[in-house]
């Protein structure tokens, strides 16, 4: 089958592909899992995932390289993060090998939907782990479904590498200091829907949350981590218990140091000290690197580099990261997993 898709203008939308992976956990063990053509999940109306949010998800991408092959970027890190989230939510871990093999199987089965090299598109994979079964008290499920579905995607934020503005939100928190902010669970995103709607209705790409304890420090974007570049060539990202440990962010901390010669720093980013940044961005699997033109906080719009142009260091980081992901630049050991 040859698919006809406008690869250059994909955006970030659900598209039902022919195959997804599905595995069931029952009686204390995972089954072998299989590819399925059924895009509908069948589960009990009493499933804890539906009532009490006992669920977790992940996001990673498959990339088409110049020679036509397909590769994954650090899928073992997504597997490990899902295991940490599973521990926090009292769910069974999906072993790393099972996770990575399942990702490969889904990509292979839907290979014609991996966008061509050079279009900027990728195949986004959405692993999902949910507690199911007939349970109505607030307690963990005894049965679980682990599934991975996929869809071709383009930019998450409409600007792509063009800067967009974000709203610093002081009235709503997405997570509590010792809550589930560091776990990739749906509840964090449910909490972000209302503030996200407010921000988007005012023309902003998304919300930047402040630390929930003091509301004085930048935490992260609703769908990505935050980074800033200082005049002194520091690459700074917030360090906090309540933000999602972004695999892209940790990759950038490494690349900033080892490939760009910047000083990598995880630390506090006070809203009163935004002047020290000459560039800023949001980073994540979906967001890739999305330059932040300006941030609105209360009645002031603070511009970092420019509202219309990406800064030079952000562009170099973007080129290095995406060059590795699409196979044009040599990757640090273990970062790339070939699908074929
Ligand atoms: N922060 C949040 C809230 C996210 O949803 C994501 C996306 O996964 C990220 C950060 C970025 O994480 P990663 O780079 O692992 O995709
Ligand atoms: C990702 O980048 O994979 C995410 O999960 C962000 C999501 C909110 C689209």
GROMACS .gro file of C-alpha atoms and ligand atoms in nm:
model
  365
    1UNK     CA    1   0.000   0.000   0.000
    2UNK     CA    2   0.126   0.350  -0.075
    3UNK     CA    3  -0.019   0.616   0.148
    4UNK     CA    4  -0.099   0.965   0.033
    5UNK     CA    5  -0.030   1.208   0.315
    6UNK     CA    6   0.080   1.571   0.314
    7UNK     CA    7   0.397   1.487   0.509
    8UNK     CA    8   0.518   1.847   0.527
    9UNK     CA    9   0.207   1.975   0.706
   10UNK     CA   10   0.120   1.709   0.957
   11UNK     CA   11   0.067   1.897   1.282
   12UNK     CA   12   0.007   1.689   1.595
   13UNK     CA   13  -0.320   1.502   1.543
   14UNK     CA   14  -0.445   1.152   1.611
   15UNK     CA   15  -0.459   0.932   1.305
   16UNK     CA   16  -0.569   0.573   1.330
   17UNK     CA   17  -0.303   0.347   1.183
   18UNK     CA   18  -0.354  -0.018   1.092
   19UNK     CA   19  -0.156  -0.173   1.380
   20UNK     CA   20  -0.101  -0.123   1.750
   21UNK     CA   21   0.064  -0.347   2.014
   22UNK     CA   22  -0.135  -0.477   2.306
   23UNK     CA   23  -0.036  -0.686   2.605
   24UNK     CA   24  -0.237  -0.788   2.909
   25UNK     CA   25  -0.116  -0.835   3.268
   26UNK     CA   26  -0.317  -1.093   3.459
   27UNK     CA   27  -0.250  -1.327   3.752
   28UNK     CA   28   0.079  -1.152   3.821
   29UNK     CA   29   0.233  -1.180   3.474
   30UNK     CA   30   0.240  -1.013   3.133
   31UNK     CA   31   0.130  -1.215   2.833
   32UNK     CA   32   0.347  -1.217   2.522
   33UNK     CA   33   0.160  -0.928   2.363
   34UNK     CA   34   0.056  -0.904   1.999
   35UNK     CA   35  -0.013  -0.662   1.719
   36UNK     CA   36  -0.380  -0.583   1.678
   37UNK     CA   37  -0.593  -0.418   1.412
   38UNK     CA   38  -0.856  -0.320   1.669
   39UNK     CA   39  -0.818   0.046   1.768
   40UNK     CA   40  -1.085   0.021   2.040
   41UNK     CA   41  -0.988  -0.080   2.393
   42UNK     CA   42  -1.228  -0.317   2.566
   43UNK     CA   43  -1.231  -0.269   2.942
   44UNK     CA   44  -1.453  -0.292   3.246
   45UNK     CA   45  -1.662   0.013   3.332
   46UNK     CA   46  -1.516  -0.018   3.683
   47UNK     CA   47  -1.151   0.006   3.570
   48UNK     CA   48  -0.935   0.207   3.815
   49UNK     CA   49  -0.776   0.389   3.520
   50UNK     CA   50  -1.113   0.546   3.443
   51UNK     CA   51  -1.217   0.639   3.797
   52UNK     CA   52  -0.900   0.700   3.992
   53UNK     CA   53  -0.650   0.776   3.719
   54UNK     CA   54  -0.438   0.466   3.772
   55UNK     CA   55  -0.262   0.496   3.441
   56UNK     CA   56   0.056   0.619   3.279
   57UNK     CA   57   0.177   0.705   2.932
   58UNK     CA   58   0.490   0.777   2.735
   59UNK     CA   59   0.583   0.952   2.413
   60UNK     CA   60   0.870   0.878   2.176
   61UNK     CA   61   0.938   0.896   1.805
   62UNK     CA   62   1.066   0.693   1.513
   63UNK     CA   63   1.277   0.879   1.258
   64UNK     CA   64   1.339   0.806   0.888
   65UNK     CA   65   1.704   0.851   0.798
   66UNK     CA   66   1.856   0.959   0.466
   67UNK     CA   67   1.919   0.597   0.362
   68UNK     CA   68   1.552   0.512   0.419
   69UNK     CA   69   1.602   0.313   0.740
   70UNK     CA   70   1.406   0.388   1.057
   71UNK     CA   71   1.538   0.448   1.408
   72UNK     CA   72   1.422   0.520   1.760
   73UNK     CA   73   1.577   0.777   1.994
   74UNK     CA   74   1.662   0.647   2.344
   75UNK     CA   75   1.356   0.417   2.381
   76UNK     CA   76   1.516   0.249   2.683
   77UNK     CA   77   1.491   0.583   2.867
   78UNK     CA   78   1.115   0.593   2.800
   79UNK     CA   79   1.093   0.235   2.927
   80UNK     CA   80   1.274   0.331   3.247
   81UNK     CA   81   1.058   0.638   3.302
   82UNK     CA   82   0.745   0.429   3.254
   83UNK     CA   83   0.882   0.187   3.514
   84UNK     CA   84   0.933   0.473   3.761
   85UNK     CA   85   0.583   0.600   3.691
   86UNK     CA   86   0.445   0.247   3.733
   87UNK     CA   87   0.615   0.223   4.076
   88UNK     CA   88   0.457   0.553   4.181
   89UNK     CA   89   0.111   0.444   4.066
   90UNK     CA   90   0.135   0.087   4.203
   91UNK     CA   91   0.126  -0.066   3.858
   92UNK     CA   92   0.339  -0.353   3.727
   93UNK     CA   93   0.653  -0.252   3.540
   94UNK     CA   94   0.684  -0.323   3.171
   95UNK     CA   95   1.033  -0.471   3.128
   96UNK     CA   96   1.266  -0.259   2.913
   97UNK     CA   97   1.317  -0.530   2.652
   98UNK     CA   98   0.944  -0.588   2.614
   99UNK     CA   99   0.888  -0.211   2.580
  100UNK     CA  100   1.159  -0.161   2.318
  101UNK     CA  101   1.063  -0.470   2.117
  102UNK     CA  102   0.699  -0.358   2.120
  103UNK     CA  103   0.799  -0.012   1.992
  104UNK     CA  104   0.996  -0.172   1.710
  105UNK     CA  105   0.707  -0.404   1.622
  106UNK     CA  106   0.459  -0.114   1.600
  107UNK     CA  107   0.694   0.090   1.384
  108UNK     CA  108   0.765  -0.203   1.152
  109UNK     CA  109   0.398  -0.291   1.116
  110UNK     CA  110   0.311   0.071   1.025
  111UNK     CA  111   0.632   0.148   0.840
  112UNK     CA  112   0.470   0.319   0.542
  113UNK     CA  113   0.346   0.585   0.787
  114UNK     CA  114   0.696   0.684   0.898
  115UNK     CA  115   0.733   1.020   0.721
  116UNK     CA  116   1.003   1.048   0.453
  117UNK     CA  117   1.343   1.191   0.546
  118UNK     CA  118   1.361   1.566   0.493
  119UNK     CA  119   0.993   1.642   0.555
  120UNK     CA  120   1.049   1.710   0.925
  121UNK     CA  121   0.779   1.455   1.010
  122UNK     CA  122   0.823   1.161   1.247
  123UNK     CA  123   0.620   0.866   1.366
  124UNK     CA  124   0.503   0.944   1.721
  125UNK     CA  125   0.456   0.643   1.948
  126UNK     CA  126   0.219   0.660   2.242
  127UNK     CA  127   0.272   0.379   2.496
  128UNK     CA  128  -0.013   0.360   2.747
  129UNK     CA  129  -0.042   0.156   3.066
  130UNK     CA  130  -0.381   0.134   3.237
  131UNK     CA  131  -0.528  -0.040   3.540
  132UNK     CA  132  -0.839  -0.233   3.437
  133UNK     CA  133  -1.090  -0.475   3.585
  134UNK     CA  134  -1.384  -0.480   3.823
  135UNK     CA  135  -1.265  -0.264   4.114
  136UNK     CA  136  -1.470   0.013   4.270
  137UNK     CA  137  -1.285   0.088   4.596
  138UNK     CA  138  -0.984   0.317   4.579
  139UNK     CA  139  -0.720   0.050   4.535
  140UNK     CA  140  -0.488  -0.070   4.261
  141UNK     CA  141  -0.612  -0.287   3.977
  142UNK     CA  142  -0.517  -0.652   3.948
  143UNK     CA  143  -0.519  -0.647   3.570
  144UNK     CA  144  -0.347  -0.406   3.332
  145UNK     CA  145  -0.334  -0.328   2.962
  146UNK     CA  146  -0.015  -0.204   2.801
  147UNK     CA  147  -0.064  -0.074   2.449
  148UNK     CA  148   0.140   0.128   2.200
  149UNK     CA  149  -0.020   0.305   1.910
  150UNK     CA  150   0.137   0.540   1.660
  151UNK     CA  151   0.072   0.823   1.418
  152UNK     CA  152   0.277   1.044   1.188
  153UNK     CA  153   0.326   1.392   1.332
  154UNK     CA  154   0.483   1.727   1.252
  155UNK     CA  155   0.518   2.031   1.477
  156UNK     CA  156   0.354   2.028   1.821
  157UNK     CA  157   0.369   2.406   1.861
  158UNK     CA  158   0.259   2.579   1.545
  159UNK     CA  159   0.574   2.788   1.509
  160UNK     CA  160   0.809   2.490   1.474
  161UNK     CA  161   1.150   2.654   1.492
  162UNK     CA  162   0.989   2.998   1.482
  163UNK     CA  163   0.953   3.141   1.834
  164UNK     CA  164   0.615   3.161   2.004
  165UNK     CA  165   0.508   3.321   2.330
  166UNK     CA  166   0.410   3.146   2.653
  167UNK     CA  167   0.205   3.251   2.954
  168UNK     CA  168   0.360   3.219   3.300
  169UNK     CA  169   0.076   3.098   3.515
  170UNK     CA  170   0.076   3.198   3.879
  171UNK     CA  171  -0.284   3.104   3.963
  172UNK     CA  172  -0.286   2.733   3.878
  173UNK     CA  173  -0.038   2.456   3.956
  174UNK     CA  174  -0.006   2.138   3.753
  175UNK     CA  175   0.153   1.933   4.030
  176UNK     CA  176   0.233   1.941   4.403
  177UNK     CA  177   0.588   1.931   4.547
  178UNK     CA  178   0.569   1.565   4.647
  179UNK     CA  179   0.280   1.469   4.420
  180UNK     CA  180   0.295   1.306   4.079
  181UNK     CA  181   0.458   1.584   3.875
  182UNK     CA  182   0.763   1.371   3.800
  183UNK     CA  183   0.547   1.081   3.683
  184UNK     CA  184   0.395   1.077   3.337
  185UNK     CA  185   0.033   1.032   3.443
  186UNK     CA  186  -0.282   1.163   3.282
  187UNK     CA  187  -0.390   1.350   3.597
  188UNK     CA  188  -0.112   1.605   3.551
  189UNK     CA  189  -0.244   1.681   3.205
  190UNK     CA  190  -0.607   1.692   3.322
  191UNK     CA  191  -0.494   1.958   3.572
  192UNK     CA  192  -0.333   2.153   3.287
  193UNK     CA  193  -0.638   2.165   3.057
  194UNK     CA  194  -0.802   2.473   3.209
  195UNK     CA  195  -0.485   2.684   3.242
  196UNK     CA  196  -0.388   2.566   2.892
  197UNK     CA  197  -0.722   2.681   2.753
  198UNK     CA  198  -0.684   3.022   2.919
  199UNK     CA  199  -0.332   3.062   2.773
  200UNK     CA  200  -0.433   2.953   2.423
  201UNK     CA  201  -0.740   3.178   2.422
  202UNK     CA  202  -0.501   3.469   2.480
  203UNK     CA  203  -0.280   3.367   2.187
  204UNK     CA  204  -0.005   3.189   2.383
  205UNK     CA  205   0.132   2.849   2.280
  206UNK     CA  206   0.107   2.701   2.628
  207UNK     CA  207   0.150   2.765   2.998
  208UNK     CA  208   0.474   2.786   3.193
  209UNK     CA  209   0.406   2.670   3.549
  210UNK     CA  210   0.576   2.804   3.857
  211UNK     CA  211   0.699   2.594   4.147
  212UNK     CA  212   0.390   2.500   4.348
  213UNK     CA  213   0.546   2.573   4.689
  214UNK     CA  214   0.658   2.934   4.643
  215UNK     CA  215   0.546   3.044   4.296
  216UNK     CA  216   0.878   3.220   4.245
  217UNK     CA  217   1.060   2.978   4.013
  218UNK     CA  218   0.990   2.849   3.664
  219UNK     CA  219   0.904   2.479   3.664
  220UNK     CA  220   0.809   2.368   3.315
  221UNK     CA  221   0.575   2.406   3.023
  222UNK     CA  222   0.252   2.202   3.029
  223UNK     CA  223   0.391   1.970   2.762
  224UNK     CA  224   0.768   2.024   2.769
  225UNK     CA  225   1.061   2.127   2.991
  226UNK     CA  226   1.206   2.479   2.998
  227UNK     CA  227   1.564   2.582   2.925
  228UNK     CA  228   1.746   2.913   2.905
  229UNK     CA  229   2.086   3.020   2.774
  230UNK     CA  230   2.274   3.287   2.966
  231UNK     CA  231   2.515   3.552   2.844
  232UNK     CA  232   2.789   3.340   3.001
  233UNK     CA  233   2.706   3.039   2.784
  234UNK     CA  234   2.529   2.841   3.052
  235UNK     CA  235   2.249   2.604   2.951
  236UNK     CA  236   2.014   2.619   3.250
  237UNK     CA  237   1.707   2.404   3.319
  238UNK     CA  238   1.495   2.395   3.634
  239UNK     CA  239   1.561   2.127   3.891
  240UNK     CA  240   1.245   2.026   4.073
  241UNK     CA  241   1.072   1.722   4.216
  242UNK     CA  242   0.746   1.818   4.050
  243UNK     CA  243   0.853   1.842   3.686
  244UNK     CA  244   0.870   1.561   3.434
  245UNK     CA  245   1.231   1.444   3.388
  246UNK     CA  246   1.246   1.507   3.014
  247UNK     CA  247   1.460   1.272   2.809
  248UNK     CA  248   1.510   1.551   2.555
  249UNK     CA  249   1.623   1.785   2.833
  250UNK     CA  250   1.882   1.538   2.964
  251UNK     CA  251   1.999   1.479   2.607
  252UNK     CA  252   2.038   1.856   2.559
  253UNK     CA  253   2.226   1.896   2.887
  254UNK     CA  254   2.475   1.640   2.752
  255UNK     CA  255   2.495   1.788   2.402
  256UNK     CA  256   2.523   2.143   2.537
  257UNK     CA  257   2.831   2.040   2.731
  258UNK     CA  258   2.996   1.786   2.504
  259UNK     CA  259   2.912   1.918   2.159
  260UNK     CA  260   2.857   2.292   2.208
  261UNK     CA  261   3.094   2.363   2.495
  262UNK     CA  262   2.825   2.524   2.712
  263UNK     CA  263   2.806   2.486   3.088
  264UNK     CA  264   2.512   2.257   3.174
  265UNK     CA  265   2.325   2.360   3.488
  266UNK     CA  266   2.017   2.217   3.657
  267UNK     CA  267   1.903   2.469   3.914
  268UNK     CA  268   1.660   2.738   4.017
  269UNK     CA  269   1.516   2.970   3.753
  270UNK     CA  270   1.363   3.263   3.941
  271UNK     CA  271   1.104   3.470   3.756
  272UNK     CA  272   1.281   3.780   3.885
  273UNK     CA  273   1.600   3.677   3.700
  274UNK     CA  274   1.475   3.630   3.345
  275UNK     CA  275   1.705   3.908   3.225
  276UNK     CA  276   2.002   3.677   3.255
  277UNK     CA  277   1.876   3.464   2.964
  278UNK     CA  278   1.966   3.564   2.611
  279UNK     CA  279   1.765   3.273   2.467
  280UNK     CA  280   1.501   3.033   2.597
  281UNK     CA  281   1.311   2.735   2.472
  282UNK     CA  282   1.077   2.447   2.545
  283UNK     CA  283   1.205   2.096   2.486
  284UNK     CA  284   1.044   1.756   2.467
  285UNK     CA  285   0.965   1.470   2.232
  286UNK     CA  286   0.660   1.640   2.082
  287UNK     CA  287   0.797   1.995   2.120
  288UNK     CA  288   1.150   1.896   2.001
  289UNK     CA  289   1.309   2.237   2.064
  290UNK     CA  290   1.055   2.516   2.039
  291UNK     CA  291   1.211   2.859   2.089
  292UNK     CA  292   1.031   3.080   2.341
  293UNK     CA  293   1.004   3.431   2.200
  294UNK     CA  294   0.859   3.591   2.509
  295UNK     CA  295   0.683   3.510   2.832
  296UNK     CA  296   0.394   3.703   2.975
  297UNK     CA  297   0.394   3.726   3.354
  298UNK     CA  298   0.118   3.933   3.511
  299UNK     CA  299   0.113   4.251   3.301
  300UNK     CA  300   0.464   4.230   3.156
  301UNK     CA  301   0.584   4.058   2.838
  302UNK     CA  302   0.948   3.959   2.873
  303UNK     CA  303   1.125   3.896   2.542
  304UNK     CA  304   1.426   3.664   2.540
  305UNK     CA  305   1.607   3.669   2.203
  306UNK     CA  306   1.339   3.777   1.958
  307UNK     CA  307   0.969   3.718   1.896
  308UNK     CA  308   1.034   3.631   1.534
  309UNK     CA  309   1.379   3.471   1.507
  310UNK     CA  310   1.537   3.170   1.668
  311UNK     CA  311   1.854   3.248   1.863
  312UNK     CA  312   2.188   3.109   1.739
  313UNK     CA  313   2.252   2.871   2.031
  314UNK     CA  314   1.899   2.734   2.027
  315UNK     CA  315   1.942   2.669   1.655
  316UNK     CA  316   2.273   2.489   1.707
  317UNK     CA  317   2.116   2.273   1.979
  318UNK     CA  318   1.824   2.198   1.748
  319UNK     CA  319   2.055   2.105   1.460
  320UNK     CA  320   2.264   1.880   1.683
  321UNK     CA  321   1.966   1.704   1.842
  322UNK     CA  322   1.765   1.653   1.524
  323UNK     CA  323   2.082   1.566   1.329
  324UNK     CA  324   2.135   1.279   1.573
  325UNK     CA  325   1.770   1.175   1.570
  326UNK     CA  326   1.753   1.161   1.189
  327UNK     CA  327   2.089   0.987   1.164
  328UNK     CA  328   2.291   1.269   1.007
  329UNK     CA  329   2.519   1.328   1.305
  330UNK     CA  330   2.695   1.063   1.508
  331UNK     CA  331   2.501   0.986   1.825
  332UNK     CA  332   2.646   0.935   2.170
  333UNK     CA  333   2.674   0.564   2.244
  334UNK     CA  334   2.342   0.386   2.294
  335UNK     CA  335   2.113   0.674   2.194
  336UNK     CA  336   1.995   0.525   1.865
  337UNK     CA  337   1.807   0.196   1.825
  338UNK     CA  338   1.760   0.077   1.467
  339UNK     CA  339   1.418  -0.063   1.385
  340UNK     CA  340   1.509  -0.269   1.079
  341LIG     N1  341   0.726   1.787   3.045
  341LIG     C1  342   0.603   1.744   3.019
  341LIG     C2  343   0.494   1.789   3.109
  341LIG     C3  344   0.579   1.658   2.910
  341LIG     O1  345   0.455   1.616   2.883
  341LIG     C4  346   0.686   1.619   2.829
  341LIG     C5  347   0.665   1.526   2.718
  341LIG     O2  348   0.690   1.410   2.728
  341LIG     C6  349   0.813   1.667   2.859
  341LIG     C7  350   0.830   1.751   2.967
  341LIG     C8  351   0.930   1.628   2.775
  341LIG     O3  352   0.976   1.500   2.803
  341LIG     P1  353   1.049   1.415   2.695
  341LIG     O4  354   1.164   1.495   2.649
  341LIG     O5  355   1.093   1.293   2.765
  341LIG     O6  356   0.952   1.389   2.586
  342LIG     C1  357   0.556   1.414   2.447
  342LIG     O1  358   0.632   1.504   2.415
  342LIG     O2  359   0.573   1.296   2.412
  342LIG     C2  360   0.442   1.439   2.531
  342LIG     O3  361   0.396   1.348   2.594
  342LIG     C3  362   0.381   1.570   2.533
  342LIG     C4  363   0.236   1.553   2.513
  342LIG     C5  364   0.162   1.633   2.610
  342LIG     C6  365   0.194   1.572   2.372
   0.00000   0.00000   0.00000
